[in-house]
Amino acid sequence: MMDILKNKKFHWPSQLNQKALQTRLLQAVRNRHGHRPKDADRDTYDMVVGSYNIHKCVGVDNVFDPARIVHVVAELDPDIMAFQEADKRFGERIGLLDPELLKSETGLERVPINTMSPRGLGWHGNALFMRNGKVKDIVQLKLPGVEPRGALIVELDMPLGLIRIVAAHFGLLHHSRIQQAKLILSILEKREIMPTIMIGDLNEWRLGRTSSLKSLAPFFDLRLGTLPSFPSRFPVLALDRVFAYPHELVSNIEIHNSPLARLASDHLPIKAEIDLEGATKLLKERVKQTTR
């Protein structure tokens, strides 16, 4: 691939050709064995949950522009938003987003976690924001593996009911991701039953037996969120993922591929339209059936 890019005769596809290629690529992904088919999508939803690896607010043009990230998030209009790489990775780990600008543009407010520095926003770069909700519980995990990685497990009381958000940024190494997935599953299995979304940059695009995330299958439907989000200029890898419990919680998953999003970060944001009210009723009915 690098040899091709070095060739002066090589040109990136035009915007029209890129759109056609991405449409065919998305269709190919949707048709892969084991992936949730497009006809499983539903129109019924009452909330939007998003995730965005913001690449420390540095776009593909190498410009540091936090306001541009905020404007992309405003395009998504989420009720809950998870960010990865929201802080500087080294040194004081200063937060890179402007929370006040984000609040004024989107209504999102930061979930109050214990940050890694007084001026930070996140936990190992993971930050979570919400609109019109209350925090019920927060668990901050240091994930196993070679690289320093973390995850947030946050239970929120939203206007339509309780929801648990697992916001994570998994490691680059396959073995590390296996350990990280197993740790999160072991914690979730001990928690109260409630609608749960796992979302973030999980650095895994594989399906089936070769996936480092396969241990999550007893809890989540791993077929849900396999849509290409990286690199933003021409996405081919599904690194940003969404999983749900119960599986019916998610009505639709989309990669937000706007002109600004293609420029603002090397990842495109992913969003899930969810039916929280319907999933809450479904879980209550299941609990009743098991206790009869």
GROMACS .gro file of C-alpha atoms in nm:
model
  292
    1MET     CA    1   0.000   0.000   0.000
    2MET     CA    2   0.282   0.242   0.087
    3ASP     CA    3   0.445   0.173  -0.252
    4ILE     CA    4   0.121   0.273  -0.418
    5LEU     CA    5   0.099   0.593  -0.216
    6LYS     CA    6   0.458   0.685  -0.306
    7ASN     CA    7   0.382   0.645  -0.675
    8LYS     CA    8   0.331   0.994  -0.819
    9LYS     CA    9   0.073   0.857  -1.060
   10PHE     CA   10  -0.151   0.745  -0.772
   11HIS     CA   11  -0.447   0.968  -0.691
   12TRP     CA   12  -0.704   0.932  -0.415
   13PRO     CA   13  -1.049   0.854  -0.558
   14SER     CA   14  -1.263   1.156  -0.635
   15GLN     CA   15  -1.537   1.237  -0.385
   16LEU     CA   16  -1.797   1.080  -0.618
   17ASN     CA   17  -1.590   0.764  -0.666
   18GLN     CA   18  -1.516   0.747  -0.294
   19LYS     CA   19  -1.888   0.752  -0.217
   20ALA     CA   20  -1.955   0.472  -0.467
   21LEU     CA   21  -1.667   0.262  -0.332
   22GLN     CA   22  -1.777   0.318   0.028
   23THR     CA   23  -2.134   0.217  -0.061
   24ARG     CA   24  -2.009  -0.108  -0.215
   25LEU     CA   25  -1.778  -0.167   0.081
   26LEU     CA   26  -2.062  -0.114   0.328
   27GLN     CA   27  -2.281  -0.355   0.134
   28ALA     CA   28  -2.002  -0.614   0.141
   29VAL     CA   29  -1.964  -0.574   0.517
   30ARG     CA   30  -2.340  -0.605   0.567
   31ASN     CA   31  -2.345  -0.924   0.361
   32ARG     CA   32  -2.065  -1.096   0.549
   33HIS     CA   33  -2.159  -1.413   0.733
   34GLY     CA   34  -2.250  -1.344   1.095
   35HIS     CA   35  -2.314  -0.973   1.054
   36ARG     CA   36  -2.647  -0.818   1.147
   37PRO     CA   37  -2.831  -0.762   0.818
   38LYS     CA   38  -2.953  -0.419   0.715
   39ASP     CA   39  -3.317  -0.531   0.731
   40ALA     CA   40  -3.275  -0.576   1.107
   41ASP     CA   41  -3.263  -0.197   1.147
   42ARG     CA   42  -3.574  -0.032   1.289
   43ASP     CA   43  -3.712   0.322   1.287
   44THR     CA   44  -3.821   0.312   1.652
   45TYR     CA   45  -3.573   0.485   1.881
   46ASP     CA   46  -3.580   0.736   2.165
   47MET     CA   47  -3.212   0.812   2.228
   48VAL     CA   48  -2.881   0.846   2.044
   49VAL     CA   49  -2.551   0.722   2.189
   50GLY     CA   50  -2.231   0.819   2.010
   51SER     CA   51  -1.860   0.750   2.027
   52TYR     CA   52  -1.568   0.937   1.874
   53ASN     CA   53  -1.193   0.884   1.880
   54ILE     CA   54  -1.099   1.248   1.838
   55HIS     CA   55  -0.726   1.187   1.783
   56LYS     CA   56  -0.639   1.450   2.043
   57CYS     CA   57  -0.833   1.704   1.831
   58VAL     CA   58  -0.577   1.683   1.548
   59GLY     CA   59  -0.737   1.639   1.208
   60VAL     CA   60  -0.610   1.463   0.898
   61ASP     CA   61  -0.477   1.804   0.792
   62ASN     CA   62  -0.252   1.800   1.105
   63VAL     CA   63  -0.438   2.101   1.248
   64PHE     CA   64  -0.527   2.103   1.619
   65ASP     CA   65  -0.887   2.228   1.625
   66PRO     CA   66  -1.107   2.132   1.925
   67ALA     CA   67  -1.395   2.350   1.801
   68ARG     CA   68  -1.412   2.142   1.484
   69ILE     CA   69  -1.466   1.829   1.695
   70VAL     CA   70  -1.751   2.002   1.881
   71HIS     CA   71  -1.917   2.091   1.552
   72VAL     CA   72  -1.900   1.728   1.437
   73VAL     CA   73  -2.063   1.617   1.762
   74ALA     CA   74  -2.336   1.875   1.709
   75GLU     CA   75  -2.406   1.711   1.372
   76LEU     CA   76  -2.467   1.380   1.554
   77ASP     CA   77  -2.696   1.540   1.816
   78PRO     CA   78  -2.635   1.262   2.075
   79ASP     CA   79  -2.791   1.221   2.419
   80ILE     CA   80  -2.480   1.039   2.543
   81MET     CA   81  -2.133   1.076   2.392
   82ALA     CA   82  -1.813   0.881   2.461
   83PHE     CA   83  -1.476   1.020   2.357
   84GLN     CA   84  -1.142   0.852   2.320
   85GLU     CA   85  -0.808   1.038   2.320
   86ALA     CA   86  -0.974   1.333   2.494
   87ASP     CA   87  -0.657   1.415   2.694
   88LYS     CA   88  -0.291   1.450   2.618
   89ARG     CA   89  -0.138   1.105   2.658
   90PHE     CA   90   0.181   1.210   2.835
   91GLY     CA   91   0.288   1.472   3.085
   92GLU     CA   92   0.008   1.647   3.270
   93ARG     CA   93  -0.261   1.480   3.052
   94ILE     CA   94  -0.449   1.805   2.995
   95GLY     CA   95  -0.802   1.782   2.854
   96LEU     CA   96  -0.816   1.884   2.489
   97LEU     CA   97  -1.186   1.955   2.440
   98ASP     CA   98  -1.363   2.270   2.558
   99PRO     CA   99  -1.648   2.143   2.784
  100GLU     CA  100  -1.820   2.481   2.790
  101LEU     CA  101  -1.827   2.508   2.412
  102LEU     CA  102  -1.951   2.149   2.390
  103LYS     CA  103  -2.230   2.226   2.637
  104SER     CA  104  -2.337   2.545   2.459
  105GLU     CA  105  -2.342   2.375   2.117
  106THR     CA  106  -2.491   2.037   2.214
  107GLY     CA  107  -2.627   2.051   2.570
  108LEU     CA  108  -2.387   1.772   2.671
  109GLU     CA  109  -2.229   1.785   3.018
  110ARG     CA  110  -1.931   1.586   3.140
  111VAL     CA  111  -1.991   1.284   3.360
  112PRO     CA  112  -1.784   1.360   3.674
  113ILE     CA  113  -1.516   1.092   3.681
  114ASN     CA  114  -1.180   1.090   3.860
  115THR     CA  115  -0.950   1.226   3.591
  116MET     CA  116  -0.581   1.143   3.561
  117SER     CA  117  -0.481   1.505   3.619
  118PRO     CA  118  -0.651   1.816   3.765
  119ARG     CA  119  -0.686   1.965   3.416
  120GLY     CA  120  -0.790   1.642   3.247
  121LEU     CA  121  -1.126   1.532   3.107
  122GLY     CA  122  -1.094   1.156   3.096
  123TRP     CA  123  -0.967   0.827   3.232
  124HIS     CA  124  -0.687   0.699   3.009
  125GLY     CA  125  -0.831   0.935   2.749
  126ASN     CA  126  -1.190   0.811   2.788
  127ALA     CA  127  -1.443   1.085   2.863
  128LEU     CA  128  -1.821   1.058   2.881
  129PHE     CA  129  -2.080   1.332   2.835
  130MET     CA  130  -2.458   1.320   2.870
  131ARG     CA  131  -2.767   1.536   2.832
  132ASN     CA  132  -3.063   1.540   3.073
  133GLY     CA  133  -2.953   1.254   3.295
  134LYS     CA  134  -2.822   1.170   3.640
  135VAL     CA  135  -2.527   0.953   3.738
  136LYS     CA  136  -2.620   0.642   3.934
  137ASP     CA  137  -2.280   0.469   3.955
  138ILE     CA  138  -1.929   0.492   3.805
  139VAL     CA  139  -1.661   0.223   3.776
  140GLN     CA  140  -1.323   0.320   3.634
  141LEU     CA  141  -1.117   0.028   3.508
  142LYS     CA  142  -0.747   0.005   3.439
  143LEU     CA  143  -0.738  -0.251   3.161
  144PRO     CA  144  -0.474  -0.525   3.143
  145GLY     CA  145  -0.224  -0.535   2.858
  146VAL     CA  146   0.108  -0.394   2.742
  147GLU     CA  147  -0.021  -0.039   2.679
  148PRO     CA  148  -0.186   0.178   2.947
  149ARG     CA  149  -0.557   0.157   2.863
  150GLY     CA  150  -0.880   0.219   3.051
  151ALA     CA  151  -1.257   0.188   3.042
  152LEU     CA  152  -1.556   0.349   3.210
  153ILE     CA  153  -1.865   0.161   3.326
  154VAL     CA  154  -2.124   0.426   3.403
  155GLU     CA  155  -2.486   0.369   3.503
  156LEU     CA  156  -2.711   0.661   3.417
  157ASP     CA  157  -3.066   0.747   3.515
  158MET     CA  158  -3.207   0.897   3.197
  159PRO     CA  159  -3.562   1.037   3.152
  160LEU     CA  160  -3.673   0.709   2.989
  161GLY     CA  161  -3.499   0.475   3.231
  162LEU     CA  162  -3.168   0.333   3.348
  163ILE     CA  163  -2.889   0.260   3.104
  164ARG     CA  164  -2.534   0.134   3.151
  165ILE     CA  165  -2.260   0.268   2.925
  166VAL     CA  166  -1.931   0.083   2.884
  167ALA     CA  167  -1.697   0.333   2.718
  168ALA     CA  168  -1.361   0.185   2.625
  169HIS     CA  169  -1.048   0.222   2.418
  170PHE     CA  170  -0.885  -0.118   2.371
  171GLY     CA  171  -0.519  -0.184   2.296
  172LEU     CA  172  -0.344  -0.241   1.967
  173LEU     CA  173  -0.227  -0.593   2.053
  174HIS     CA  174  -0.459  -0.889   1.994
  175HIS     CA  175  -0.368  -1.063   2.321
  176SER     CA  176  -0.426  -0.745   2.520
  177ARG     CA  177  -0.773  -0.701   2.370
  178ILE     CA  178  -0.861  -1.058   2.468
  179GLN     CA  179  -0.768  -0.983   2.830
  180GLN     CA  180  -0.953  -0.651   2.825
  181ALA     CA  181  -1.275  -0.803   2.687
  182LYS     CA  182  -1.267  -1.083   2.946
  183LEU     CA  183  -1.222  -0.837   3.233
  184ILE     CA  184  -1.518  -0.623   3.126
  185LEU     CA  185  -1.739  -0.929   3.080
  186SER     CA  186  -1.649  -1.060   3.428
  187ILE     CA  187  -1.761  -0.730   3.581
  188LEU     CA  188  -2.083  -0.699   3.381
  189GLU     CA  189  -2.191  -1.050   3.478
  190LYS     CA  190  -2.192  -0.943   3.844
  191ARG     CA  191  -2.384  -0.618   3.795
  192GLU     CA  192  -2.755  -0.543   3.810
  193ILE     CA  193  -2.949  -0.631   3.495
  194MET     CA  194  -3.025  -0.319   3.289
  195PRO     CA  195  -3.000  -0.205   2.927
  196THR     CA  196  -2.629  -0.185   2.845
  197ILE     CA  197  -2.434  -0.032   2.559
  198MET     CA  198  -2.064  -0.104   2.505
  199ILE     CA  199  -1.917   0.154   2.271
  200GLY     CA  200  -1.577   0.289   2.176
  201ASP     CA  201  -1.262   0.236   1.975
  202LEU     CA  202  -1.206  -0.136   2.034
  203ASN     CA  203  -0.932  -0.167   1.770
  204GLU     CA  204  -1.086  -0.487   1.633
  205TRP     CA  205  -1.250  -0.535   1.294
  206ARG     CA  206  -1.254  -0.915   1.280
  207LEU     CA  207  -1.562  -1.132   1.325
  208GLY     CA  208  -1.599  -1.489   1.443
  209ARG     CA  209  -1.330  -1.713   1.591
  210THR     CA  210  -1.039  -1.481   1.510
  211SER     CA  211  -1.193  -1.180   1.689
  212SER     CA  212  -1.028  -1.076   2.014
  213LEU     CA  213  -1.376  -0.975   2.135
  214LYS     CA  214  -1.540  -1.316   2.102
  215SER     CA  215  -1.551  -1.367   2.481
  216LEU     CA  216  -1.814  -1.089   2.496
  217ALA     CA  217  -2.059  -1.298   2.291
  218PRO     CA  218  -2.250  -1.449   2.587
  219PHE     CA  219  -2.355  -1.098   2.690
  220PHE     CA  220  -2.350  -0.892   2.369
  221ASP     CA  221  -2.451  -0.950   2.009
  222LEU     CA  222  -2.114  -0.901   1.836
  223ARG     CA  223  -2.280  -0.875   1.494
  224LEU     CA  224  -2.425  -0.533   1.569
  225GLY     CA  225  -2.165  -0.272   1.501
  226THR     CA  226  -1.929  -0.379   1.226
  227LEU     CA  227  -1.921  -0.075   1.000
  228PRO     CA  228  -1.598   0.079   0.867
  229SER     CA  229  -1.490   0.394   1.053
  230PHE     CA  230  -1.112   0.414   0.994
  231PRO     CA  231  -0.934   0.589   0.837
  232SER     CA  232  -1.177   0.877   0.812
  233ARG     CA  233  -1.064   0.982   0.466
  234PHE     CA  234  -1.161   0.645   0.320
  235PRO     CA  235  -1.291   0.410   0.593
  236VAL     CA  236  -1.222   0.039   0.547
  237LEU     CA  237  -1.173  -0.092   0.904
  238ALA     CA  238  -1.447  -0.124   1.167
  239LEU     CA  239  -1.239  -0.022   1.468
  240ASP     CA  240  -1.520   0.171   1.641
  241ARG     CA  241  -1.789  -0.065   1.762
  242VAL     CA  242  -2.127  -0.079   1.938
  243PHE     CA  243  -2.260  -0.379   2.131
  244ALA     CA  244  -2.587  -0.398   2.322
  245TYR     CA  245  -2.775  -0.592   2.589
  246PRO     CA  246  -3.046  -0.684   2.527
  247HIS     CA  247  -2.977  -0.713   2.156
  248GLU     CA  248  -3.308  -0.537   2.081
  249LEU     CA  249  -3.183  -0.220   2.254
  250VAL     CA  250  -3.019  -0.092   1.935
  251SER     CA  251  -3.250   0.006   1.650
  252ASN     CA  252  -2.985   0.130   1.409
  253ILE     CA  253  -2.610   0.193   1.389
  254GLU     CA  254  -2.446   0.446   1.159
  255ILE     CA  255  -2.101   0.582   1.086
  256HIS     CA  256  -2.122   0.961   1.065
  257ASN     CA  257  -1.945   1.036   0.739
  258SER     CA  258  -1.985   1.411   0.687
  259PRO     CA  259  -1.729   1.634   0.512
  260LEU     CA  260  -1.629   1.789   0.845
  261ALA     CA  261  -1.600   1.449   1.017
  262ARG     CA  262  -1.370   1.324   0.742
  263LEU     CA  263  -1.136   1.613   0.821
  264ALA     CA  264  -1.159   1.657   1.200
  265SER     CA  265  -1.005   1.324   1.310
  266ASP     CA  266  -0.855   1.008   1.166
  267HIS     CA  267  -1.162   0.817   1.292
  268LEU     CA  268  -1.524   0.878   1.197
  269PRO     CA  269  -1.773   0.889   1.485
  270ILE     CA  270  -2.017   0.604   1.532
  271LYS     CA  271  -2.369   0.644   1.665
  272ALA     CA  272  -2.638   0.406   1.783
  273GLU     CA  273  -3.007   0.487   1.777
  274ILE     CA  274  -3.156   0.299   2.071
  275ASP     CA  275  -3.500   0.209   2.199
  276LEU     CA  276  -3.439   0.245   2.573
  277GLU     CA  277  -3.804   0.243   2.673
  278GLY     CA  278  -3.875  -0.070   2.469
  279ALA     CA  279  -3.563  -0.252   2.595
  280THR     CA  280  -3.648  -0.167   2.957
  281LYS     CA  281  -3.996  -0.315   2.919
  282LEU     CA  282  -3.849  -0.624   2.750
  283LEU     CA  283  -3.602  -0.688   3.033
  284LYS     CA  284  -3.872  -0.645   3.297
  285GLU     CA  285  -4.086  -0.902   3.120
  286ARG     CA  286  -3.795  -1.145   3.098
  287VAL     CA  287  -3.726  -1.106   3.470
  288LYS     CA  288  -4.093  -1.178   3.548
  289GLN     CA  289  -4.083  -1.494   3.337
  290THR     CA  290  -3.772  -1.627   3.509
  291THR     CA  291  -3.917  -1.569   3.858
  292ARG     CA  292  -4.250  -1.743   3.789
   0.00000   0.00000   0.00000
